PDB file of C-alpha atoms in Angstrom:
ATOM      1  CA  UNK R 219      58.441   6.099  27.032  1.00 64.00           C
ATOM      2  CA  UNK R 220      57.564   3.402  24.964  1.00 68.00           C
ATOM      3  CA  UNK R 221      59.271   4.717  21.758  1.00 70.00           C
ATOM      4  CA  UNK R 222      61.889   6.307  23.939  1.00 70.00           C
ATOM      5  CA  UNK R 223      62.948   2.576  24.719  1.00 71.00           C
ATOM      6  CA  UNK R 224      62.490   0.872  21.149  1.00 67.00           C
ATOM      7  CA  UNK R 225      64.621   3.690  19.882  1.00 70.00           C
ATOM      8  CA  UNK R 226      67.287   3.011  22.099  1.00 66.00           C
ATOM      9  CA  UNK R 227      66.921  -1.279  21.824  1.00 63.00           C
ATOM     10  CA  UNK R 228      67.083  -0.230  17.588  1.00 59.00           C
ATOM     11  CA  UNK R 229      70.041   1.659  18.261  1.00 60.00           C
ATOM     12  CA  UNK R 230      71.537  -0.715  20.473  1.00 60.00           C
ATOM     13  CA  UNK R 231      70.933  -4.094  17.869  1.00 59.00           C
ATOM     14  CA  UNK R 232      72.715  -1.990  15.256  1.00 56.00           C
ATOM     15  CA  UNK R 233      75.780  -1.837  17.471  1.00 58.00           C
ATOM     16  CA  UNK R 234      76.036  -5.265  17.790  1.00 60.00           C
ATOM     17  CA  UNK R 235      77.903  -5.937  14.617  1.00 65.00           C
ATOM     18  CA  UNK R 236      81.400  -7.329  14.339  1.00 62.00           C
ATOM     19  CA  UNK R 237      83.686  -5.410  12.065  1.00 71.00           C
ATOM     20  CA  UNK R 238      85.724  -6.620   9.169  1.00 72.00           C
ATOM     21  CA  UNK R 239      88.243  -8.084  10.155  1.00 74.00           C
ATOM     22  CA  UNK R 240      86.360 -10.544  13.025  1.00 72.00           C
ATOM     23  CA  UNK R 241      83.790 -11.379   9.882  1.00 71.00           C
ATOM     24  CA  UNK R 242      87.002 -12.886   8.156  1.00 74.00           C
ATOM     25  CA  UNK R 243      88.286 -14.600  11.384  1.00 77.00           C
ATOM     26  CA  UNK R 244      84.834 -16.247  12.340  1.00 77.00           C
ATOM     27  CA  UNK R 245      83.163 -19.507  10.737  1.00 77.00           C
ATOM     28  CA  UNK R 246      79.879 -18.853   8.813  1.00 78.00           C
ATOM     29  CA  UNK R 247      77.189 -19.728  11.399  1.00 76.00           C
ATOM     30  CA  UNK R 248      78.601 -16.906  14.170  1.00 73.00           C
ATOM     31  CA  UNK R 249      80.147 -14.194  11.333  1.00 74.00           C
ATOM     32  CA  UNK R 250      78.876 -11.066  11.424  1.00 73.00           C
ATOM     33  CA  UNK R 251      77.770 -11.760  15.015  1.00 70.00           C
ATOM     34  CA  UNK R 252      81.119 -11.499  16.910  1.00 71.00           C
ATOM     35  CA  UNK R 253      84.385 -10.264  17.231  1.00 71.00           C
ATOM     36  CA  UNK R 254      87.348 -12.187  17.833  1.00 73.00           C
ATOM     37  CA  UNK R 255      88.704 -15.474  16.381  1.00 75.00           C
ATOM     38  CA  UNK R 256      85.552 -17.533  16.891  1.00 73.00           C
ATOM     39  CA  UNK R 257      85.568 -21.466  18.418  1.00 76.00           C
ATOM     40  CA  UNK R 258      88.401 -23.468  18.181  1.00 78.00           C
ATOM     41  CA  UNK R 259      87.455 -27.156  18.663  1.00 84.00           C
ATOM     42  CA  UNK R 260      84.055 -29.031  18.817  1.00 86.00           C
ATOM     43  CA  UNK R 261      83.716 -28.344  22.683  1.00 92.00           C
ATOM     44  CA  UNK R 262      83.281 -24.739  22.274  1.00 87.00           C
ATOM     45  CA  UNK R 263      80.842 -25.141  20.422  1.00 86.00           C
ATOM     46  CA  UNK R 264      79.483 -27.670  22.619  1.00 93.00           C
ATOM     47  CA  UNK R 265      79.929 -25.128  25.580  1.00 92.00           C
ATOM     48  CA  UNK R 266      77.936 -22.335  23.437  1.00 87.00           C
ATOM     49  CA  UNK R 267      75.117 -25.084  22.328  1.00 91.00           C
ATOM     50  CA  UNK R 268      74.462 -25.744  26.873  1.00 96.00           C
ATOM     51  CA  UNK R 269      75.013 -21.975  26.943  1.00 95.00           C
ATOM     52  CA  UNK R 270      72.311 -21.254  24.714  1.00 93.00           C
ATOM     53  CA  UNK R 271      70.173 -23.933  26.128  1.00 97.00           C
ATOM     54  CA  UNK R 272      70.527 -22.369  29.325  1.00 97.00           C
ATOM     55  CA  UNK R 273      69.438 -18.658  28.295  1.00 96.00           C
ATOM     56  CA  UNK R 274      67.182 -20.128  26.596  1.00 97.00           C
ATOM     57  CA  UNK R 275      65.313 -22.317  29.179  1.00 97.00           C
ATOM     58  CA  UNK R 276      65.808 -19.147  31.407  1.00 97.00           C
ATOM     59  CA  UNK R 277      63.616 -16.905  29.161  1.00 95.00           C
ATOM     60  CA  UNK R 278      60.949 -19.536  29.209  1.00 95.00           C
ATOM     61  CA  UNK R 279      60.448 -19.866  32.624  1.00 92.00           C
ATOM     62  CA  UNK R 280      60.831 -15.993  33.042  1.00 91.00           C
ATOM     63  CA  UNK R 281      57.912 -15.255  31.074  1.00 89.00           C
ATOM     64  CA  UNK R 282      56.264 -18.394  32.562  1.00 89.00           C
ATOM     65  CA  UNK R 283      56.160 -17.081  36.170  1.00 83.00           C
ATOM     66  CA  UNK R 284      55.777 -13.115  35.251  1.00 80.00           C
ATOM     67  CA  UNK R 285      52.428 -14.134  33.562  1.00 82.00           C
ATOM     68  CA  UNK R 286      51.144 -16.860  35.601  1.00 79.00           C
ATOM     69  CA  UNK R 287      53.199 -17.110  38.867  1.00 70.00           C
ATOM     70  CA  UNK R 288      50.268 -18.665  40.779  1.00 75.00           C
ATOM     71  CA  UNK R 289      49.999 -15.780  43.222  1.00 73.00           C
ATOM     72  CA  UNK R 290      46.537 -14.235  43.256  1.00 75.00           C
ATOM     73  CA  UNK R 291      47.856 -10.924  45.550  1.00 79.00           C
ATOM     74  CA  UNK R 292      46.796  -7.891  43.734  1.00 77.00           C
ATOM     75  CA  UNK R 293      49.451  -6.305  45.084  1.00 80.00           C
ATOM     76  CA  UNK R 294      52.282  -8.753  43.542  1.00 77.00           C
ATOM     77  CA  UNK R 295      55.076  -7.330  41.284  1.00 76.00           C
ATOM     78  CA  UNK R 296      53.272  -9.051  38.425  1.00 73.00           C
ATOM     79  CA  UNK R 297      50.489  -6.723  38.273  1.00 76.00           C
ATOM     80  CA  UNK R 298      52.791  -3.691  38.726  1.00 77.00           C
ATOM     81  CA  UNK R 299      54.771  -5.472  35.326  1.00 75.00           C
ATOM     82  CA  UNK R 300      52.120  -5.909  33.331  1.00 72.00           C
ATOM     83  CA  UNK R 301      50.041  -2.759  34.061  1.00 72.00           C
ATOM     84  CA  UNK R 302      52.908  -0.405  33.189  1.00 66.00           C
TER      85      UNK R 302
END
């Protein structure tokens, strides 16, 4: 199952690329990353900076309260998680 699944995330990554002519269109940081025309002004990339920080903050406290959520149940959805 395991390689089943890294297969498919590999596969998946790969996909992810923008094709030529959105690599001309976008600036350097975001090429090869998007499609479309890119950010047009400061605020979008102001917008995509609280974005990130968002995602971001959200994928700390994810893996913050899947490994230590402070519930000592051995029946929690933790255990389940990090058994499998």
């Amino acid at each position: 199952m395991k390689k089943i699944s890294l297969t498919l995330l590999l596969l998946w990554t790969g996909y992810l690329q923008a094709c030529d002519a959105c690599k001309l269109q976008q600036p350097k940081i975001t090429r090869n990353l998007t499609h479309g025309t890119g950010p047009d002004s400061n605020w979008d990339w102001i917008i995509v900076g609280i974005v990130t920080a968002i995602t971001l903050a959200t994928l700390v406290y994810s893996f913050k309260f899947l490994i230590k959520p402070g519930e000592k149940n051995k029946t929690h959805i933790k255990n389940n998680i990090l058994n499998f």
